[in-house]
Coordinates of N, CA and C in Angstrom, one line a residue:
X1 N -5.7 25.8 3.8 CA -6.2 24.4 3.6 C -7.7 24.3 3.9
X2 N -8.5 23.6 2.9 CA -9.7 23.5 2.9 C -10.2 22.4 4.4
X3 N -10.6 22.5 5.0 CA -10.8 21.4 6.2 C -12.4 20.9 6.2
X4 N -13.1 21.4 5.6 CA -13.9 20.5 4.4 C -13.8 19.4 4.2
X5 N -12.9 20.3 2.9 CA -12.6 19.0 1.9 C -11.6 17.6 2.5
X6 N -10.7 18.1 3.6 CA -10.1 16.9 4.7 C -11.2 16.0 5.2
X7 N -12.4 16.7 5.9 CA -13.0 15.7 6.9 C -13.3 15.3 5.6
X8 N -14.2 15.7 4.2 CA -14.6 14.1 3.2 C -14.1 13.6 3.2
X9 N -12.8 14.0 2.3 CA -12.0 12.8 2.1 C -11.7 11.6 3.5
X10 N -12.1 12.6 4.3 CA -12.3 10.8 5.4 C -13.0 9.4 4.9
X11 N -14.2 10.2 4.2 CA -14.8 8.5 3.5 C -13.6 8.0 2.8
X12 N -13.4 8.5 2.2 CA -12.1 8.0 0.9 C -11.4 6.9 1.9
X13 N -10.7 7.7 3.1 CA -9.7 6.8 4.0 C -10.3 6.2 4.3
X14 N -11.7 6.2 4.9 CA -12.4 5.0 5.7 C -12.6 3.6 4.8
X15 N -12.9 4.2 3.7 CA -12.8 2.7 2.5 C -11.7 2.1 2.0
X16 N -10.9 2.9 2.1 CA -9.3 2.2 1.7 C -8.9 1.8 3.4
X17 N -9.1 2.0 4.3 CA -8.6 1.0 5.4 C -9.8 -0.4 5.7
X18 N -10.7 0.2 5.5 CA -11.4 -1.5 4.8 C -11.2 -2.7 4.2
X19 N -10.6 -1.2 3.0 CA -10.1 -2.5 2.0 C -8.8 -3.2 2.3
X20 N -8.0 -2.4 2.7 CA -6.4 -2.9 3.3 C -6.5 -3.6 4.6
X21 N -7.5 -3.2 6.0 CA -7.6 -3.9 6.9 C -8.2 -5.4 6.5
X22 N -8.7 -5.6 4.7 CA -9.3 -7.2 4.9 C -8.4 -8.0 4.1
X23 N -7.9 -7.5 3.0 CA -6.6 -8.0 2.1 C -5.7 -8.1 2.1
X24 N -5.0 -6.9 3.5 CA -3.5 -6.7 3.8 C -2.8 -5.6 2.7
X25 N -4.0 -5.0 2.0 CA -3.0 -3.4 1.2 C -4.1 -3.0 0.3
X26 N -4.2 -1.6 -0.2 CA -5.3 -1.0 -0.2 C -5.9 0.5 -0.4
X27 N -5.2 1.1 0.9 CA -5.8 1.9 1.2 C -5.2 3.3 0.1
X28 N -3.9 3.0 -0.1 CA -4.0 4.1 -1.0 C -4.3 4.3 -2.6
X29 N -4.1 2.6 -3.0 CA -5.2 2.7 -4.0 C -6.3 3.1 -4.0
X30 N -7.0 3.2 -3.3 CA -8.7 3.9 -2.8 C -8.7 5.4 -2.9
X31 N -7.8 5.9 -1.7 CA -7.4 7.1 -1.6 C -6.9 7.9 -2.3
X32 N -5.9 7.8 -2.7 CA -5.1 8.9 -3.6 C -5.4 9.2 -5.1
X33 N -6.5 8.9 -5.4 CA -7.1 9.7 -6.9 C -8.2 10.4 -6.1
X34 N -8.3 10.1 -4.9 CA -9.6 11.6 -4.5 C -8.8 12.5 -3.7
X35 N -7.2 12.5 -3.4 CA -6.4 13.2 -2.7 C -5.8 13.9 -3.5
X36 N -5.2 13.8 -4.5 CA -4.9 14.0 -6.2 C -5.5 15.3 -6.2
X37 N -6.5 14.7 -6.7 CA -7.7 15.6 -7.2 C -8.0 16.8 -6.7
X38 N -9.0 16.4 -5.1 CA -9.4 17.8 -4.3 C -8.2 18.3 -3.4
X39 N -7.1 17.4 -3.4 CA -5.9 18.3 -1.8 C -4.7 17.8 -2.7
X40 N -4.4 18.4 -4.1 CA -2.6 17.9 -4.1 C -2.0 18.2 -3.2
X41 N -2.2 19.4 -3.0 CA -0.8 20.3 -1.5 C -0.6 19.7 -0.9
X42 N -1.9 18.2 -0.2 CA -1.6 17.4 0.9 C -0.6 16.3 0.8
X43 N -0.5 15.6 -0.7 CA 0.2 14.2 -1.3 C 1.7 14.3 -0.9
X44 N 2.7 13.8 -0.7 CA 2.1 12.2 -0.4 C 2.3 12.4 0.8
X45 N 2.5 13.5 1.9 CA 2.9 13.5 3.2 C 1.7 12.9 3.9
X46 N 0.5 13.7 4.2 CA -0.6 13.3 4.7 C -1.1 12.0 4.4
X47 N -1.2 11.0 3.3 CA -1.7 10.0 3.0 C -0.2 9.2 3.3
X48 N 1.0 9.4 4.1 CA 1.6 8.8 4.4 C 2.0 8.6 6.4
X49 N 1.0 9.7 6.7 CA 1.0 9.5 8.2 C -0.7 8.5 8.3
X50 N -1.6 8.6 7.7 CA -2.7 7.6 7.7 C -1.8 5.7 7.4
X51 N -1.0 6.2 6.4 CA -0.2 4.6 6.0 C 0.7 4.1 7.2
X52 N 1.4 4.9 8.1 CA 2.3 5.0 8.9 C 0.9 4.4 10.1
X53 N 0.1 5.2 10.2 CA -0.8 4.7 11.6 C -1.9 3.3 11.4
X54 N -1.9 3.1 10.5 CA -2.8 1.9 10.1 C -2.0 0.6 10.0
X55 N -1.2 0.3 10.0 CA 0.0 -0.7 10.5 C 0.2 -1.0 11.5
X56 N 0.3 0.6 12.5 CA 0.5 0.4 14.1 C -0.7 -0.1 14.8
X57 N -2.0 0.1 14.1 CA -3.2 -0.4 14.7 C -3.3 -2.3 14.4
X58 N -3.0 -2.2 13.1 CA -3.0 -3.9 12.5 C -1.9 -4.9 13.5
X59 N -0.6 -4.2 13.7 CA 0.1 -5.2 14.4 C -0.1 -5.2 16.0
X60 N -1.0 -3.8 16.2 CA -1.0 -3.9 18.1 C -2.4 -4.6 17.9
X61 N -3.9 -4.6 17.2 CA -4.8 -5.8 17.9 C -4.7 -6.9 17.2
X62 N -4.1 -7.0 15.9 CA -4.3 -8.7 15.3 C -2.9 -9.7 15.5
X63 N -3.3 -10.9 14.7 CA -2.6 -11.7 14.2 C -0.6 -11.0 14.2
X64 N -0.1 -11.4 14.8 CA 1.4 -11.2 14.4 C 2.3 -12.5 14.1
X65 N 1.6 -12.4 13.1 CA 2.2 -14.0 12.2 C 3.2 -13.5 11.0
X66 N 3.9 -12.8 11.2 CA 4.6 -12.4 10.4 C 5.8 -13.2 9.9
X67 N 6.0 -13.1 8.0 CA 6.6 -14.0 7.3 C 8.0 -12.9 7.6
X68 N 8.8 -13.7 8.0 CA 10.3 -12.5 8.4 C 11.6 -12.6 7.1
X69 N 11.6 -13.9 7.0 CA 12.3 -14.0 5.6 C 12.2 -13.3 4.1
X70 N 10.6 -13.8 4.3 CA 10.4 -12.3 2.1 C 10.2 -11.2 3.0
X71 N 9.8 -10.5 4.6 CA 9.8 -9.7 4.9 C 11.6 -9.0 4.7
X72 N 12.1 -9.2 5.1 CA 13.7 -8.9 5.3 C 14.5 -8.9 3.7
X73 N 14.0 -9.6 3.3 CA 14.7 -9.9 2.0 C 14.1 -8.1 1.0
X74 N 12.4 -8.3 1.2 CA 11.7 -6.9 0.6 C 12.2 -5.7 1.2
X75 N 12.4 -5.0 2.1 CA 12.7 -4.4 2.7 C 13.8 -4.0 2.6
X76 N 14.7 -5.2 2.6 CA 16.4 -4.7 2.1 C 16.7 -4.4 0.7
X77 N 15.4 -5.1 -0.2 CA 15.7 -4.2 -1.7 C 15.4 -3.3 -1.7
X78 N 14.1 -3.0 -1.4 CA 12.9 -1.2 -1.2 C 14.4 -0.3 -0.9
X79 N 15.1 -0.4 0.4 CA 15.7 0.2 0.7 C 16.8 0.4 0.3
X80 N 17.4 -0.1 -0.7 CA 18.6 0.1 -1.9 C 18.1 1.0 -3.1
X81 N 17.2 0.5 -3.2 CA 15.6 1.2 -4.3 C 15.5 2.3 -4.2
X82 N 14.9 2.6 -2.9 CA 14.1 3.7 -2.5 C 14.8 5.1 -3.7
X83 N 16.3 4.9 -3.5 CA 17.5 6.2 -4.1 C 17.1 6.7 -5.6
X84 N 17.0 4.8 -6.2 CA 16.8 4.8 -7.5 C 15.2 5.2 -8.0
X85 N 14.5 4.9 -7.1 CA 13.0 5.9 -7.3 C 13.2 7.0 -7.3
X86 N 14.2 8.0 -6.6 CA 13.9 9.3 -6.6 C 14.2 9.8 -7.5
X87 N 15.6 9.3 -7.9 CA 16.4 9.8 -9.2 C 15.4 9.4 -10.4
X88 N 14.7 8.4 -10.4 CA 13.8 8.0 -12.0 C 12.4 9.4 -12.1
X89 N 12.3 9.4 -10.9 CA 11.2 10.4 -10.5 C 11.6 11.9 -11.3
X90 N 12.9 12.2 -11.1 CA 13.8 13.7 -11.2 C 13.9 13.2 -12.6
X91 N 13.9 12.5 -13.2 CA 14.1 12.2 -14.8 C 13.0 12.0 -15.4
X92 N 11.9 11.4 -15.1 CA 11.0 11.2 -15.7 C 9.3 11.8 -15.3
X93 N 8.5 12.4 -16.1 CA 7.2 12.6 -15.4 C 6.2 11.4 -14.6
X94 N 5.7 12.4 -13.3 CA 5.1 11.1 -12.4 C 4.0 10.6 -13.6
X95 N 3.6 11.1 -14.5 CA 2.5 10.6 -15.1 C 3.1 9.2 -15.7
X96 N 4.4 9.4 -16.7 CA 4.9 8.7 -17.7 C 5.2 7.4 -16.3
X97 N 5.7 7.4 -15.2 CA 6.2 6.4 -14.3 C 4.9 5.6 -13.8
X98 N 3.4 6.7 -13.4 CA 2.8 6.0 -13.1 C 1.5 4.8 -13.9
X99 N 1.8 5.1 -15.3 CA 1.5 3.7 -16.8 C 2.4 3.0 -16.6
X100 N 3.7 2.8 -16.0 CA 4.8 2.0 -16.4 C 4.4 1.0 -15.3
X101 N 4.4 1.6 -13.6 CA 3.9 1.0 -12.4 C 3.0 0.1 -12.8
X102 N 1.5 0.9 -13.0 CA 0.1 -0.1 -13.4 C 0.4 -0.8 -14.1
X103 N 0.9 -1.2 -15.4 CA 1.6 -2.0 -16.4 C 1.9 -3.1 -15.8
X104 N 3.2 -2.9 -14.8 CA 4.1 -4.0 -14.3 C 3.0 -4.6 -13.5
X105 N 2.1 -3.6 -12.8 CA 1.1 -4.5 -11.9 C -0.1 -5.8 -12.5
X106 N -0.2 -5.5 -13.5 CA -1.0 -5.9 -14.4 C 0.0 -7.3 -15.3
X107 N 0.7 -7.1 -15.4 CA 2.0 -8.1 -16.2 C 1.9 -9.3 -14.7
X108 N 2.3 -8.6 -13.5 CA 2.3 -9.3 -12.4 C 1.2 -10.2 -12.2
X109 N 0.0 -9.8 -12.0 CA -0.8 -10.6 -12.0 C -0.8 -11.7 -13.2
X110 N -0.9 -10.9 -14.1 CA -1.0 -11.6 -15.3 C 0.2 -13.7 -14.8
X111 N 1.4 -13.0 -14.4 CA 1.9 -14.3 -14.1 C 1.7 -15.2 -13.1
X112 N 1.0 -14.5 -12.2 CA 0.5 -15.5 -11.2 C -0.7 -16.1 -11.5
X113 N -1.2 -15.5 -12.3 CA -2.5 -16.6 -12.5 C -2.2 -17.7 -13.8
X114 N -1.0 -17.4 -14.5 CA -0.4 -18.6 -15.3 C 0.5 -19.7 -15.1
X115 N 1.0 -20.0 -15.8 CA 2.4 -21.1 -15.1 C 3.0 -20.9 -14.0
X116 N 3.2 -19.8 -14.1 CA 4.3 -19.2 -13.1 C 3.5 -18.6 -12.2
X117 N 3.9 -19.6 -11.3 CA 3.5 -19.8 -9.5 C 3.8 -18.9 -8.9
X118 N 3.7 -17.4 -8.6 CA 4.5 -16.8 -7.6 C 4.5 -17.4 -6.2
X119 N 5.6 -17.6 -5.7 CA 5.9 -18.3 -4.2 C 6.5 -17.0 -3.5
X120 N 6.7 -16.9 -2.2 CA 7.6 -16.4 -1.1 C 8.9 -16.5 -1.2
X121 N 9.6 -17.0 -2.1 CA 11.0 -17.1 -2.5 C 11.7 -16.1 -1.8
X122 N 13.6 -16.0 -1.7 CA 13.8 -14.9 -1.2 C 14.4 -13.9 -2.7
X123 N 14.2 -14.7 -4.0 CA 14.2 -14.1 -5.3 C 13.3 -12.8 -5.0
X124 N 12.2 -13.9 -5.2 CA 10.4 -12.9 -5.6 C 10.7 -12.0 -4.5
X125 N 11.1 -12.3 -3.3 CA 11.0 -10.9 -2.6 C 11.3 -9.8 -2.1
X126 N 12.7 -10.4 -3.2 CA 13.5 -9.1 -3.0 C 13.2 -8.4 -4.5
X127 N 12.6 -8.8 -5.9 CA 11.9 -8.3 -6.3 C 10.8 -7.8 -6.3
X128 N 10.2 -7.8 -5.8 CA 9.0 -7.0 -4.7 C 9.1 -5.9 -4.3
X129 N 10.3 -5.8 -3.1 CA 10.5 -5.1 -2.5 C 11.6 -4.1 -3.4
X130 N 11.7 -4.3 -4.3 CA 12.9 -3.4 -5.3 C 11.6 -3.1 -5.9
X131 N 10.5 -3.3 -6.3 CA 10.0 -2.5 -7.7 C 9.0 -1.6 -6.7
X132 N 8.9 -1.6 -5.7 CA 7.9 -1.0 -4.7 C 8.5 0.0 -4.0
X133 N 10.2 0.0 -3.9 CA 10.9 1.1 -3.9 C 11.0 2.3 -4.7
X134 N 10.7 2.0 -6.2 CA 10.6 2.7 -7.3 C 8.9 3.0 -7.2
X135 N 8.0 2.0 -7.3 CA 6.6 2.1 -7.7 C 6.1 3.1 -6.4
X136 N 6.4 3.0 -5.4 CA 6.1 3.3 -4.1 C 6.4 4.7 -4.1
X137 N 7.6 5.1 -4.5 CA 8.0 6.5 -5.0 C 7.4 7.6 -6.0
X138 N 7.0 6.9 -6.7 CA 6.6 7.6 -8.0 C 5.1 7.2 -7.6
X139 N 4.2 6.6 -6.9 CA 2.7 6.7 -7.0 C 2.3 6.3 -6.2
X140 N 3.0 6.2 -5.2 CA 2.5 5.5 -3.7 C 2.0 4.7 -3.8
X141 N 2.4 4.0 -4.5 CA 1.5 1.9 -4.5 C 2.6 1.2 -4.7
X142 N 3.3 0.7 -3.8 CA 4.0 -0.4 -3.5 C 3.4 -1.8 -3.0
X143 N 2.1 -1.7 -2.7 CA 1.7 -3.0 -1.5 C 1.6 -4.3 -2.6
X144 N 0.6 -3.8 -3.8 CA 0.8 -4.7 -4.6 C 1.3 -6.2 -5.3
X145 N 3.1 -5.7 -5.1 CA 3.8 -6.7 -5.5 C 4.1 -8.0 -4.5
X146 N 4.2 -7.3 -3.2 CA 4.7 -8.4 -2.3 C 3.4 -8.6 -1.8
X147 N 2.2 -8.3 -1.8 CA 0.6 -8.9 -1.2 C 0.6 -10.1 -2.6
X148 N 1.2 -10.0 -4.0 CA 1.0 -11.0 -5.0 C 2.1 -12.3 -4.5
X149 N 3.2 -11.4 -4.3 CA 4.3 -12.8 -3.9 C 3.5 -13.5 -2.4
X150 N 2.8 -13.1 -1.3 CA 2.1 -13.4 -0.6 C 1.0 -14.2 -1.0
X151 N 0.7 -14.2 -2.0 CA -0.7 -14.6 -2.1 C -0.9 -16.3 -1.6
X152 N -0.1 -17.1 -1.4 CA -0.8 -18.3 -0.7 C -0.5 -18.5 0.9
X153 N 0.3 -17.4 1.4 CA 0.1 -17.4 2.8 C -1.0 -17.2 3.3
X154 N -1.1 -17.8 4.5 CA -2.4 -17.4 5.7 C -2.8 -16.2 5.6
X155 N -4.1 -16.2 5.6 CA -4.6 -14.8 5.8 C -4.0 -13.9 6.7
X156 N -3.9 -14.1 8.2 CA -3.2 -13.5 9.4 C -1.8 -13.4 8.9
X157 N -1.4 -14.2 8.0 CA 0.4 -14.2 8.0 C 0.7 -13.0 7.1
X158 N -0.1 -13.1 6.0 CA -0.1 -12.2 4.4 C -0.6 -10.7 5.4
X159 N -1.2 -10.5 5.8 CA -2.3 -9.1 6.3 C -0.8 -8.6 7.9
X160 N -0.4 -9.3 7.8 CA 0.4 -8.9 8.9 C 2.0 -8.7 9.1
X161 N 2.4 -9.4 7.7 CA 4.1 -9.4 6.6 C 3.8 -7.8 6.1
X162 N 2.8 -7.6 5.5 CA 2.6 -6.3 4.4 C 2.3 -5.1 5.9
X163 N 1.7 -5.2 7.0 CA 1.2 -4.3 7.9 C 2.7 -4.2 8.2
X164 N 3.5 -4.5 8.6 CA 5.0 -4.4 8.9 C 5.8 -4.1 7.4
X165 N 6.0 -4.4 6.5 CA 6.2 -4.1 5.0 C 6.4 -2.0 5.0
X166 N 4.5 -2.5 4.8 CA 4.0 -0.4 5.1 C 5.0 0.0 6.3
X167 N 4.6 -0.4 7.4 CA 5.7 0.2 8.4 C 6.6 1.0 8.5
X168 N 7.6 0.0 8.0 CA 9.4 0.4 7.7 C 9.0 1.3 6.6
X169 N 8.3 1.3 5.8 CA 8.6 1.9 4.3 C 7.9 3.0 4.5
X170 N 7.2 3.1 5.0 CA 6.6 4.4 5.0 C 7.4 5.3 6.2
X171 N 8.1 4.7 7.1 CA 9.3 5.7 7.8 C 10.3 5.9 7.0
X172 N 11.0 5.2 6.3 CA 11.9 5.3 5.3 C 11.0 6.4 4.1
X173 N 9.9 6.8 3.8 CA 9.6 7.9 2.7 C 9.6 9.0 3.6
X174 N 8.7 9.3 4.7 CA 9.0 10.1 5.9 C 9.5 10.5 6.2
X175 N 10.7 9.9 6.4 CA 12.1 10.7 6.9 C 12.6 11.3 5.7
X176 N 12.6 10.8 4.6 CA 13.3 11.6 3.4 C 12.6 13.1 3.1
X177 N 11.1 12.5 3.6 CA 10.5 13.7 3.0 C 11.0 15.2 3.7
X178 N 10.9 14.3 5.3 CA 11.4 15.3 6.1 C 12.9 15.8 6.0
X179 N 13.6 15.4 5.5 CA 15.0 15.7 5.9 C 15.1 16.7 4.4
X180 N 14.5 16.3 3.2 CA 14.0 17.1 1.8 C 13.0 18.7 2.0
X181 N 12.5 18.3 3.4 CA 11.6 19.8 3.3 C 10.5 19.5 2.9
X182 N 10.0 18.7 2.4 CA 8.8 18.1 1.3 C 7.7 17.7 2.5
X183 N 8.0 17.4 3.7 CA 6.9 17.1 4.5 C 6.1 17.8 5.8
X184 N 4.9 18.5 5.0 CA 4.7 20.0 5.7 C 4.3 19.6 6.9
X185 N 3.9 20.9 7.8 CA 2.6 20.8 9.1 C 0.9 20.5 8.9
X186 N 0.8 20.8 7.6 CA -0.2 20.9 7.1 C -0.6 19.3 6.3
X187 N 0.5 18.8 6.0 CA 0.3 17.8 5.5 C 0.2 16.6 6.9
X188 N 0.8 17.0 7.9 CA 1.0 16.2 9.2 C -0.8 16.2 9.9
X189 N -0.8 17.6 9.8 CA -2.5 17.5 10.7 C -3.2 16.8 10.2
X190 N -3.4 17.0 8.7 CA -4.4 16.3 8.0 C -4.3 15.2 8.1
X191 N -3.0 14.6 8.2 CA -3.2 13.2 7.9 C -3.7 12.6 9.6
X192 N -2.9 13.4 10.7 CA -3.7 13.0 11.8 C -5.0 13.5 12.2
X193 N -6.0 14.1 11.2 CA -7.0 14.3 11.6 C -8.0 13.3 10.7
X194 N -7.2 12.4 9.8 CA -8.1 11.0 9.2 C -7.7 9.8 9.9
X195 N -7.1 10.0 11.1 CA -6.5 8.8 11.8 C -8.1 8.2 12.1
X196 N -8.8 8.6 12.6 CA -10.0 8.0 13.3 C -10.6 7.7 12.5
X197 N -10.7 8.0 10.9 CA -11.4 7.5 9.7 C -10.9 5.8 9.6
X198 N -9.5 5.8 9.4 CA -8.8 4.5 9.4 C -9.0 3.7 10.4
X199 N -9.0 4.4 11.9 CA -9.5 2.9 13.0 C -10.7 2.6 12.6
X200 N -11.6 3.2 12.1 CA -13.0 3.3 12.3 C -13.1 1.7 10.8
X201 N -12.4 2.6 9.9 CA -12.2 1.4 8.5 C -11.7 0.1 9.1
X202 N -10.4 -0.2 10.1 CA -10.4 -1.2 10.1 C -11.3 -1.9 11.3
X203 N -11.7 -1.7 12.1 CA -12.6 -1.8 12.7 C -14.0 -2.7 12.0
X204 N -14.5 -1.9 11.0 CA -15.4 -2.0 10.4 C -15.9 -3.3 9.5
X205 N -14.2 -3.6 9.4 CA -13.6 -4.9 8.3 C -13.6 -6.1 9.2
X206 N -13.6 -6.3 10.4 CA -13.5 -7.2 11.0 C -14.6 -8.1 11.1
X207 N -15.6 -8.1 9.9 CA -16.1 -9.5 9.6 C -15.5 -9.8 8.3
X208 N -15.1 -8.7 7.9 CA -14.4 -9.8 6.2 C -12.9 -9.9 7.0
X209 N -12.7 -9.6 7.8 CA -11.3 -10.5 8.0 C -12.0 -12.1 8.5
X210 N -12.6 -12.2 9.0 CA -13.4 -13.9 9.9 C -13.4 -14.4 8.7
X211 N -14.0 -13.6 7.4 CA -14.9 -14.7 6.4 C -13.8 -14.7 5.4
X212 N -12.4 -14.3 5.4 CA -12.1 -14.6 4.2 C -10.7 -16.2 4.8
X213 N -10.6 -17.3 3.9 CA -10.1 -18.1 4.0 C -9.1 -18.0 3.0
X214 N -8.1 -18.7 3.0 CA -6.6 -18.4 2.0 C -7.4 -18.3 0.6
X215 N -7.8 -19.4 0.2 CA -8.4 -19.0 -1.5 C -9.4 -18.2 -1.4
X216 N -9.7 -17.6 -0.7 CA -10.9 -16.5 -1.0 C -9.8 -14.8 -0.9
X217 N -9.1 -14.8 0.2 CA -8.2 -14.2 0.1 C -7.8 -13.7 -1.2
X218 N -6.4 -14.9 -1.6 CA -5.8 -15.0 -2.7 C -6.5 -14.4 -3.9
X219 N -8.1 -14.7 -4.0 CA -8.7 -14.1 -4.9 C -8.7 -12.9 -5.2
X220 N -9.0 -12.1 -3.6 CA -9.4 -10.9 -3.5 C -8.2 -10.1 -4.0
X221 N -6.9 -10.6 -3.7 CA -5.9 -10.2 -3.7 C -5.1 -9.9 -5.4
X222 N -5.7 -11.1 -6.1 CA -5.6 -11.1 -7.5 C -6.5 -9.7 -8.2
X223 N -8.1 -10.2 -7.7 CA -9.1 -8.9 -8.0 C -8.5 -7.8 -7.5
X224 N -8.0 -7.1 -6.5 CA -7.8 -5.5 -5.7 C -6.3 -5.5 -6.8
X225 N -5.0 -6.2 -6.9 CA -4.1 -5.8 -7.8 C -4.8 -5.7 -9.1
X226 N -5.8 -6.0 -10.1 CA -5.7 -5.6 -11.3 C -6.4 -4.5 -11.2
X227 N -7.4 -4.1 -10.1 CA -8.0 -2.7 -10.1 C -6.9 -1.8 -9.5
X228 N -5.9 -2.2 -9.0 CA -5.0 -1.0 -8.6 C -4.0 -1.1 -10.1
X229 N -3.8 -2.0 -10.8 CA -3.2 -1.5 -11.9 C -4.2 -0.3 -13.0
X230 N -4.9 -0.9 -12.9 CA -5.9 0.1 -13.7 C -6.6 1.0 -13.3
X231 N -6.2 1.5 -12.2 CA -6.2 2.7 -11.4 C -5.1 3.8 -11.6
X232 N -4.1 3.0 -11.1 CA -2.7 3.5 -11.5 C -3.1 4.3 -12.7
X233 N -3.1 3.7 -13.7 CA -2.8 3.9 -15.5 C -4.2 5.3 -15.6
X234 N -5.2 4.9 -15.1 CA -5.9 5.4 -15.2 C -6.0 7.2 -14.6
X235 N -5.5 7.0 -13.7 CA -5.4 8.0 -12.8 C -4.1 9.1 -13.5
X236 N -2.8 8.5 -14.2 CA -2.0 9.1 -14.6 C -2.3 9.6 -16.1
X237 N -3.4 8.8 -16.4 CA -3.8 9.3 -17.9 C -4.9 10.5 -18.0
X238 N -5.7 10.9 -16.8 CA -6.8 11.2 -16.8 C -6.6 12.9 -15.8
X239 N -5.5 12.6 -14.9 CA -5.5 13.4 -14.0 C -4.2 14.1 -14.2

């Protein structure tokens, strides 16, 4: 393992916990087209102990306003899901899966900014939490769907539903990885040796958490999903 190329990629992480510590999700749309790239060997174990520890930092200093209803509702579809990700994965190329993800992410937005209101329903969030079981498997971007069904909660409530969201879900990929063989030593150090990239990111964010208000939020939230859809697509077309 190059350990180089780990400490750079700390900027990578330090910018995707900025971006996740101010919007509530993030970081591995940032990260994982420069983890891709310079450390496959590391994917998705390592960039899932940074996901695992950046949750535990969000809910021990901030806001624990957490929405428990679309939380419970997402979580219990992810986790019916999770099965059927793996199997679509074993059938189809991560490339082909990860156009279909960006797509849906992009269609998604697309309806919240039209007629269709996305609310906190316990519909929307157990649809959320079902396509982020799939999406989340095949490209590690799950945050997307339920930060859009979120989007007119409190800032503290939305940044702190999705910090607990990542949580469970990233123990639930973790343990599979582990119990599959799929999640090395090597993938474990690295990812705790960008732990301090991620305090340092969310840290760093704690004036755009003060300055953002629910519609400025919501905005950011609209803008960071269409660049994570077009990242997605991008990244599977290109890499």
């Amino acid at each position: 393992m190059d350990w180089t190329a780990v400490l750079l990629l700390g900027a990578a992480l330090f910018a995707g916990a900025f971006v996740q510590s101010s919007i509530g999700f993030g970081m591995a749309v940032v990260a994982a087209p420069f983890l891709v790239v310079a450390t496959p060997s590391l994917m998705p174990g390592a960039l899932l102990v940074t996901s695992f520890c950046l949750p535990v930092v969000q809910l021990a200093h901030g806001p624990k306003q957490i929405a428990w209803r679309p939380l419970g509702w997402a979580l219990g579809a992810r986790l019916l899901l999770t099965p059927v990700g793996v199997a679509v994965v074993a059938l189809l190329s991560v490339r082909a899966i990860s156009v279909v993800v960006g797509i849906l992410i992009l269609v998604t937005v697309a309806a919240s900014v039209s007629a269709l209101d996305l609310r906190p329903t316990p519909r929307n969030a157990a649809a959320a939490g079902a396509v982020a079981g799939v999406a989340g498997t095949a490209a590690s971007i799950g945050g997307p769907y339920l930060a859009l069904v979120l989007q007119h909660e409190r800032p503290e409530r939305l940044r702190a539903t999705l910090a607990a969201f990542f949580l469970v879900g990233t123990s639930m990929a973790v343990v599979g990885l582990a119990l599959a063989g799929e999640f090395s030593r090597e993938q474990l150090l690295a990812g705790l040796t960008w732990v301090p990239f991620v305090v340092a990111g969310y840290a760093a964010a704690a004036p755009a958490r003060a300055h953002l208000d629910r519609e400025r939020l919501r905005r950011a939230v609209l803008v960071f999903c269409v660049v994570a859809g077009a990242s997605v697509i991008v990244r599977a077309l290109v890499f």
